[in-house]
CSV table of C-alpha atoms in Angstrom, one decimal:
chain,number,residue,atom,x,y,z
A,1,UNK,CA,38.0,7.8,-20.4
A,2,UNK,CA,35.3,9.6,-18.3
A,3,UNK,CA,31.9,9.7,-18.5
A,4,UNK,CA,31.0,13.6,-18.5
A,5,UNK,CA,28.0,13.5,-20.2
A,6,UNK,CA,25.4,11.4,-20.8
A,7,UNK,CA,21.9,12.3,-23.0
A,8,UNK,CA,17.9,11.4,-22.9
A,9,UNK,CA,15.8,12.5,-26.7
A,10,UNK,CA,12.7,14.9,-26.0
A,11,UNK,CA,9.7,16.2,-27.3
A,12,UNK,CA,10.5,19.8,-26.2
A,13,UNK,CA,13.9,21.4,-24.9
A,14,UNK,CA,12.1,23.7,-23.0
A,15,UNK,CA,9.5,21.5,-21.6
A,16,UNK,CA,12.2,20.0,-20.2
A,17,UNK,CA,14.8,22.3,-19.0
A,18,UNK,CA,11.6,22.9,-16.4
A,19,UNK,CA,10.5,20.4,-15.8
A,20,UNK,CA,14.5,18.5,-15.1
A,21,UNK,CA,15.3,21.4,-12.8
A,22,UNK,CA,11.3,23.0,-11.5
A,23,UNK,CA,10.2,19.1,-11.2
A,24,UNK,CA,13.1,16.8,-10.2
A,25,UNK,CA,15.5,19.7,-9.4
A,26,UNK,CA,18.2,19.7,-11.0
A,27,UNK,CA,20.1,22.7,-11.9
A,28,UNK,CA,20.9,23.8,-15.5
A,29,UNK,CA,24.3,24.4,-16.0
A,30,UNK,CA,25.5,24.7,-19.8
A,31,UNK,CA,22.5,26.9,-22.5
A,32,UNK,CA,24.2,27.2,-25.4
A,33,UNK,CA,22.0,28.2,-29.1
A,34,UNK,CA,23.1,24.8,-32.1
A,35,UNK,CA,21.0,27.0,-35.1
A,36,UNK,CA,18.0,28.3,-35.1
A,37,UNK,CA,15.9,26.0,-32.7
A,38,UNK,CA,18.1,24.4,-30.9
A,39,UNK,CA,20.1,24.1,-27.6
A,40,UNK,CA,23.3,22.5,-26.2
A,41,UNK,CA,21.2,22.0,-22.7
A,42,UNK,CA,22.2,20.1,-20.0
A,43,UNK,CA,21.2,19.9,-16.4
A,44,UNK,CA,23.4,18.8,-12.7
A,45,UNK,CA,22.8,16.9,-9.6
A,46,UNK,CA,22.5,19.6,-7.3
A,47,UNK,CA,24.9,17.2,-5.2
A,48,UNK,CA,27.4,17.1,-7.5
A,49,UNK,CA,27.6,20.2,-9.6
A,50,UNK,CA,30.9,19.2,-11.7
A,51,UNK,CA,29.5,15.9,-11.7
A,52,UNK,CA,27.9,13.7,-15.1
A,53,UNK,CA,25.6,16.0,-17.1
A,54,UNK,CA,22.3,15.7,-18.5
A,55,UNK,CA,22.2,16.5,-22.0
A,56,UNK,CA,18.3,17.0,-22.9
A,57,UNK,CA,18.6,16.5,-26.8
A,58,UNK,CA,16.5,17.4,-29.4
A,59,UNK,CA,14.6,14.5,-30.2
A,60,UNK,CA,14.2,15.8,-34.0
A,61,UNK,CA,15.1,12.0,-36.1
A,62,UNK,CA,12.7,10.2,-37.1
A,63,UNK,CA,13.7,6.6,-35.7
A,64,UNK,CA,14.2,8.5,-32.0
A,65,UNK,CA,10.3,8.7,-31.4
A,66,UNK,CA,9.6,4.9,-32.9
A,67,UNK,CA,12.4,3.9,-30.3
A,68,UNK,CA,11.5,6.0,-27.5
A,69,UNK,CA,7.8,4.6,-28.4
A,70,UNK,CA,8.3,1.4,-27.8
A,71,UNK,CA,10.3,1.1,-25.0
A,72,UNK,CA,7.2,3.8,-23.3
A,73,UNK,CA,4.9,1.0,-24.4
A,74,UNK,CA,6.8,-1.6,-22.7
A,75,UNK,CA,7.4,0.9,-19.6
A,76,UNK,CA,11.2,-0.3,-20.3
A,77,UNK,CA,13.0,3.2,-18.5
A,78,UNK,CA,15.5,5.6,-20.6
A,79,UNK,CA,17.8,6.4,-18.0
A,80,UNK,CA,18.3,6.3,-13.8
A,81,UNK,CA,19.2,8.6,-11.6
A,82,UNK,CA,20.8,7.5,-7.6
A,83,UNK,CA,18.1,9.0,-5.4
A,84,UNK,CA,18.6,8.8,-1.2
A,85,UNK,CA,14.7,7.3,-0.5
A,86,UNK,CA,13.1,6.1,-3.4
A,87,UNK,CA,9.3,6.1,-1.6
A,88,UNK,CA,10.0,9.8,-0.7
A,89,UNK,CA,10.5,10.9,-4.0
A,90,UNK,CA,7.7,9.3,-5.2
A,91,UNK,CA,5.4,11.3,-2.3
A,92,UNK,CA,6.7,14.2,-3.2
A,93,UNK,CA,7.0,13.9,-6.7
A,94,UNK,CA,3.3,12.4,-7.4
A,95,UNK,CA,2.2,15.4,-4.5
A,96,UNK,CA,3.9,17.9,-7.7
A,97,UNK,CA,1.2,15.7,-10.4
A,98,UNK,CA,4.3,13.5,-11.7
A,99,UNK,CA,2.9,10.1,-13.2
A,100,UNK,CA,4.8,6.9,-11.7
A,101,UNK,CA,4.2,3.9,-14.3
A,102,UNK,CA,5.3,1.8,-12.0
A,103,UNK,CA,4.8,3.0,-8.2
A,104,UNK,CA,8.0,2.5,-6.1
A,105,UNK,CA,9.4,-1.6,-5.8
A,106,UNK,CA,11.9,-3.6,-3.8
A,107,UNK,CA,14.0,-5.6,-6.0
A,108,UNK,CA,16.8,-7.8,-4.2
A,109,UNK,CA,19.4,-4.7,-2.1
A,110,UNK,CA,17.6,-2.0,-4.2
A,111,UNK,CA,14.0,0.0,-4.3
A,112,UNK,CA,13.5,1.7,-7.9
A,113,UNK,CA,9.9,3.3,-8.8
A,114,UNK,CA,9.7,4.6,-13.0
A,115,UNK,CA,8.3,8.2,-13.8
A,116,UNK,CA,6.2,9.6,-17.4
A,117,UNK,CA,9.5,13.1,-17.5
A,118,UNK,CA,6.9,14.4,-20.2
A,119,UNK,CA,8.9,14.8,-22.3
A,120,UNK,CA,8.8,11.3,-24.1
A,121,UNK,CA,11.3,9.2,-21.5
A,122,UNK,CA,10.6,7.2,-19.2
A,123,UNK,CA,13.2,8.2,-16.0
A,124,UNK,CA,13.9,5.1,-13.2
A,125,UNK,CA,15.0,6.6,-9.8
A,126,UNK,CA,17.0,4.0,-7.6
A,127,UNK,CA,17.6,3.7,-3.9
A,128,UNK,CA,21.8,3.5,-3.6
A,129,UNK,CA,21.9,-0.8,-2.7
A,130,UNK,CA,22.5,-1.0,0.8
B,1,UNK,CA,-12.2,-21.4,-23.6
B,2,UNK,CA,-11.4,-24.0,-20.6
B,3,UNK,CA,-7.6,-25.6,-22.7
B,4,UNK,CA,-6.6,-22.4,-23.0
B,5,UNK,CA,-7.4,-21.6,-18.8
B,6,UNK,CA,-6.0,-25.0,-18.4
B,7,UNK,CA,-2.8,-24.2,-20.9
B,8,UNK,CA,-1.5,-20.5,-19.5
B,9,UNK,CA,-1.9,-21.8,-16.1
B,10,UNK,CA,0.2,-25.5,-16.4
B,11,UNK,CA,3.3,-23.4,-16.3
B,12,UNK,CA,5.6,-21.8,-13.5
B,13,UNK,CA,6.7,-19.4,-15.3
B,14,UNK,CA,3.2,-18.3,-15.6
B,15,UNK,CA,1.5,-18.8,-12.4
B,16,UNK,CA,4.3,-17.1,-10.7
B,17,UNK,CA,3.6,-13.9,-13.0
B,18,UNK,CA,0.1,-14.6,-11.7
B,19,UNK,CA,1.3,-13.8,-7.9
B,20,UNK,CA,3.1,-11.3,-8.5
B,21,UNK,CA,-0.1,-9.3,-10.6
B,22,UNK,CA,-2.0,-10.3,-7.4
B,23,UNK,CA,0.0,-8.7,-5.2
B,24,UNK,CA,0.0,-5.3,-7.5
B,25,UNK,CA,-2.6,-5.2,-10.6
B,26,UNK,CA,-1.5,-2.6,-13.6
B,27,UNK,CA,2.4,-3.8,-14.3
B,28,UNK,CA,3.9,-3.0,-17.2
B,29,UNK,CA,5.9,-5.2,-18.9
B,30,UNK,CA,9.4,-3.8,-17.4
B,31,UNK,CA,7.5,-4.7,-14.2
B,32,UNK,CA,6.7,-7.8,-14.7
B,33,UNK,CA,10.4,-8.9,-15.8
B,34,UNK,CA,11.7,-7.2,-12.9
B,35,UNK,CA,10.0,-8.7,-10.0
B,36,UNK,CA,10.7,-11.9,-12.0
B,37,UNK,CA,14.5,-11.9,-12.4
B,38,UNK,CA,15.0,-10.1,-9.2
B,39,UNK,CA,12.5,-11.8,-6.7
B,40,UNK,CA,12.4,-15.4,-8.6
B,41,UNK,CA,15.6,-15.6,-10.4
B,42,UNK,CA,14.3,-16.5,-13.2
B,43,UNK,CA,16.5,-15.1,-16.2
B,44,UNK,CA,14.0,-15.3,-18.5
B,45,UNK,CA,13.7,-13.2,-21.7
B,46,UNK,CA,11.8,-9.8,-22.2
B,47,UNK,CA,10.0,-11.7,-25.1
B,48,UNK,CA,10.1,-15.2,-23.1
B,49,UNK,CA,7.5,-13.1,-20.7
B,50,UNK,CA,5.5,-11.3,-23.5
B,51,UNK,CA,4.5,-14.8,-24.6
B,52,UNK,CA,3.3,-15.9,-21.4
B,53,UNK,CA,1.6,-12.8,-20.6
B,54,UNK,CA,-0.2,-13.3,-24.3
B,55,UNK,CA,-1.3,-16.7,-23.1
B,56,UNK,CA,-2.6,-15.8,-19.4
B,57,UNK,CA,-4.7,-12.7,-21.9
B,58,UNK,CA,-5.9,-15.7,-24.1
B,59,UNK,CA,-6.4,-17.6,-21.3
B,60,UNK,CA,-8.5,-14.6,-19.5
B,61,UNK,CA,-5.8,-14.4,-16.6
B,62,UNK,CA,-4.8,-11.2,-17.8
B,63,UNK,CA,-6.2,-7.8,-19.7
B,64,UNK,CA,-4.6,-5.3,-20.6
B,65,UNK,CA,-5.1,-1.1,-20.6
B,66,UNK,CA,-3.4,1.6,-22.4
B,67,UNK,CA,-2.8,4.9,-19.8
B,68,UNK,CA,-0.9,7.6,-22.7
B,69,UNK,CA,1.7,6.1,-24.6
B,70,UNK,CA,1.8,2.6,-21.8
B,71,UNK,CA,0.9,-0.6,-20.9
B,72,UNK,CA,-0.8,-2.0,-18.5
B,73,UNK,CA,-1.4,-5.7,-17.4
B,74,UNK,CA,-4.1,-6.5,-15.0
B,75,UNK,CA,-5.4,-9.2,-12.7
B,76,UNK,CA,-8.8,-11.7,-13.7
B,77,UNK,CA,-8.8,-13.6,-11.7
B,78,UNK,CA,-12.8,-14.4,-12.8
B,79,UNK,CA,-12.6,-17.4,-15.5
B,80,UNK,CA,-11.2,-18.8,-12.5
B,81,UNK,CA,-14.6,-19.5,-10.9
B,82,UNK,CA,-15.2,-21.9,-14.0
B,83,UNK,CA,-13.3,-24.5,-12.2
B,84,UNK,CA,-14.4,-24.4,-8.5
B,85,UNK,CA,-18.7,-24.6,-10.6
B,86,UNK,CA,-17.2,-27.3,-12.6
B,87,UNK,CA,-15.9,-29.0,-8.9
B,88,UNK,CA,-17.1,-27.8,-6.1
B,89,UNK,CA,-14.6,-27.6,-3.6
B,90,UNK,CA,-15.9,-29.2,0.0
B,91,UNK,CA,-18.1,-26.8,1.9
B,92,UNK,CA,-15.0,-25.3,4.1
B,93,UNK,CA,-16.4,-27.2,7.9
B,94,UNK,CA,-17.7,-25.2,10.8
B,95,UNK,CA,-14.6,-24.6,12.9
B,96,UNK,CA,-17.4,-24.8,16.0
B,97,UNK,CA,-17.2,-29.2,15.0
B,98,UNK,CA,-12.9,-29.1,14.1
B,99,UNK,CA,-12.6,-29.0,18.0
B,100,UNK,CA,-14.2,-31.5,18.9
């Protein structure tokens, strides 16, 4: 068994594609129309184009809003991505207008920060453990 | 009011929360929990931390604000002034006197 795909629920797929590619820097992998308004839309890391895909999934289920709002209120990230240097990513993304709900924080062997993906989720970035 | 203040300060976990907020004000519940567990080895539930924050808020030591859909916690040390007003601290000794 392998983890080939994971997903985040997004308010708007077009806006999510922009944020996850143009701002975070992922690459679009699959973009297949599904029905009248939805797409099977995945992105991958440029460092690992054949690696795990992230599905930008429409958050249309009525319970999705309640669930995601509760997480965001408490500052809880829905997903975590690994970066080489959290402080450098914080500077780069802040300059692009990204809002952080947690600035870089050293917690034992890893440094983390939490950002708003503008699509209804908080995302944690974390350094690899030293 | 005074009872709320002393009750809030009478717990080691709540004092640790104040320490962490003193280092950086404006933290989400998630960040406070992360600091307590990774820096202080306090394995307490998010719900318990939330209850501690409610006590600190009742004492006026923590204030919350909403920014977008997020809730942030700020430190407010103003209520502590009531303690030194009630029991004034001795004057700080003059460093020149102490060398004698």
